[in-house]
CSV table of C-alpha atoms in Angstrom, one decimal:
chain,number,residue,atom,x,y,z
A,1089,MET,CA,156.1,85.5,134.9
A,1090,PRO,CA,154.3,82.2,135.7
A,1091,SER,CA,151.6,80.7,133.6
A,1092,SER,CA,148.0,81.1,134.7
A,1093,THR,CA,147.7,80.0,138.3
A,1094,LEU,CA,144.4,78.2,137.6
A,1095,LYS,CA,145.9,76.2,134.7
A,1096,CYS,CA,148.9,75.2,136.9
A,1097,ALA,CA,146.5,74.2,139.7
A,1098,ILE,CA,144.5,72.0,137.3
A,1099,ALA,CA,147.7,70.5,136.0
A,1100,LYS,CA,148.8,69.7,139.5
A,1101,VAL,CA,145.6,67.9,140.3
A,1102,LEU,CA,145.9,65.9,137.1
A,1103,LYS,CA,149.4,64.9,138.1
A,1104,ASP,CA,148.4,64.1,141.6
A,1105,GLU,CA,145.6,61.9,140.4
A,1106,GLY,CA,147.9,60.1,137.9
A,1107,TYR,CA,146.4,61.5,134.7
A,1108,VAL,CA,149.6,63.3,133.5
A,1109,ALA,CA,153.2,62.4,133.9
A,1110,ASP,CA,154.4,66.0,134.7
A,1111,PHE,CA,154.0,69.7,133.9
A,1112,SER,CA,156.3,72.7,133.9
A,1113,THR,CA,156.1,76.4,133.4
A,1114,ALA,CA,158.5,78.6,131.4
A,1115,GLU,CA,158.6,81.9,129.6
A,1116,GLU,CA,158.9,82.0,125.8
A,1117,ASP,CA,159.1,85.2,123.8
A,1118,GLY,CA,158.0,87.1,127.0
A,1119,LYS,CA,154.8,85.0,127.3
A,1120,PRO,CA,154.1,82.3,130.0
A,1121,VAL,CA,153.9,78.7,128.7
A,1122,LEU,CA,152.5,75.7,130.5
A,1123,THR,CA,153.9,72.4,129.2
A,1124,VAL,CA,152.1,69.2,130.2
A,1125,THR,CA,153.7,65.7,129.6
A,1126,LEU,CA,150.9,63.2,129.0
A,1127,LYS,CA,150.9,59.8,130.5
A,1128,TYR,CA,150.3,56.6,128.6
A,1129,TYR,CA,149.4,53.0,129.7
A,1130,ASP,CA,149.9,50.1,127.3
A,1131,GLY,CA,150.4,52.6,124.5
A,1132,LYS,CA,147.1,54.4,125.1
A,1133,PRO,CA,146.6,57.8,126.7
A,1134,VAL,CA,145.5,57.7,130.3
A,1135,ILE,CA,143.1,60.6,129.7
A,1136,GLU,CA,140.3,59.4,127.4
A,1137,MET,CA,138.1,62.4,127.9
A,1138,ILE,CA,138.3,65.9,129.4
A,1139,LYS,CA,135.2,68.1,129.4
A,1140,ARG,CA,134.9,71.6,130.6
A,1141,SER,CA,131.9,72.0,132.9
A,1142,SER,CA,131.9,75.7,133.9
A,1143,ARG,CA,132.2,78.5,131.4
A,1144,PRO,CA,132.2,82.2,131.8
A,1145,GLY,CA,128.6,82.4,130.7
A,1146,LEU,CA,127.5,79.4,132.8
A,1147,ARG,CA,129.2,78.7,136.1
A,1148,LEU,CA,128.4,75.3,137.7
A,1149,TYR,CA,128.5,75.3,141.5
A,1150,LYS,CA,127.9,72.3,143.6
A,1151,GLY,CA,127.7,71.9,147.4
A,1152,LYS,CA,129.8,69.4,149.2
A,1153,ASP,CA,127.0,66.8,149.1
A,1154,GLU,CA,126.3,67.4,145.4
A,1155,LEU,CA,129.8,67.0,143.9
A,1156,PRO,CA,129.7,64.7,140.9
A,1157,SER,CA,131.2,61.2,141.0
A,1158,ILE,CA,132.7,60.5,137.6
A,1159,GLN,CA,132.3,56.9,136.4
A,1160,ASN,CA,131.8,55.6,139.9
A,1161,GLY,CA,135.1,57.0,141.1
A,1162,LEU,CA,137.2,55.9,138.1
A,1163,GLY,CA,137.2,59.5,136.8
A,1164,VAL,CA,137.8,62.8,138.5
A,1165,ALA,CA,136.0,66.1,138.7
A,1166,ILE,CA,138.2,69.2,139.3
A,1167,ILE,CA,136.7,71.6,141.7
A,1168,SER,CA,137.7,75.2,142.6
A,1169,THR,CA,137.0,75.6,146.3
A,1170,SER,CA,137.6,78.3,148.8
A,1171,LYS,CA,140.6,76.2,149.9
A,1172,GLY,CA,142.1,75.9,146.4
A,1173,VAL,CA,141.7,73.7,143.3
A,1174,MET,CA,141.3,70.0,144.2
A,1175,SER,CA,139.7,66.8,143.0
A,1176,ASP,CA,136.2,65.9,143.9
A,1177,ARG,CA,137.5,63.2,146.3
A,1178,GLN,CA,139.7,65.8,148.1
A,1179,ALA,CA,136.8,68.3,148.2
A,1180,ARG,CA,134.5,65.8,149.7
A,1181,ALA,CA,137.1,64.8,152.4
A,1182,ALA,CA,137.6,68.5,153.2
A,1183,GLY,CA,133.9,69.1,153.3
A,1184,GLU,CA,134.1,71.7,150.6
A,1185,GLY,CA,131.8,72.5,147.7
A,1186,GLY,CA,132.7,74.8,144.8
A,1187,GLU,CA,132.8,75.4,141.1
A,1188,VAL,CA,133.1,72.3,138.9
A,1189,LEU,CA,135.7,73.3,136.4
A,1190,CYS,CA,136.0,70.1,134.4
A,1191,VAL,CA,135.6,66.3,134.5
A,1192,VAL,CA,138.3,63.8,133.4
A,1193,SER,CA,138.1,60.1,132.6
């Protein structure tokens, strides 16, 4: 049984964007587990801040022209689109808007 598909998709975007070194899924005691290996640069973590944007009680949707740009492109917003979970840059390139799940810098 794989870990949450959404969590794995977010971990993949973070890996593709260079924020985490790797991730894997496994099953422990009959429960799915997602393991993320953090990435460091000069002894400091690459991720300085991660903030959840959408919550069950308050979904945050943005059109393709309204997607946030985090720290002038130095950070990334993770967007859930109709074509899957992707970074804000990928969503803009694909012409997709969607739910802003979180921002990372």
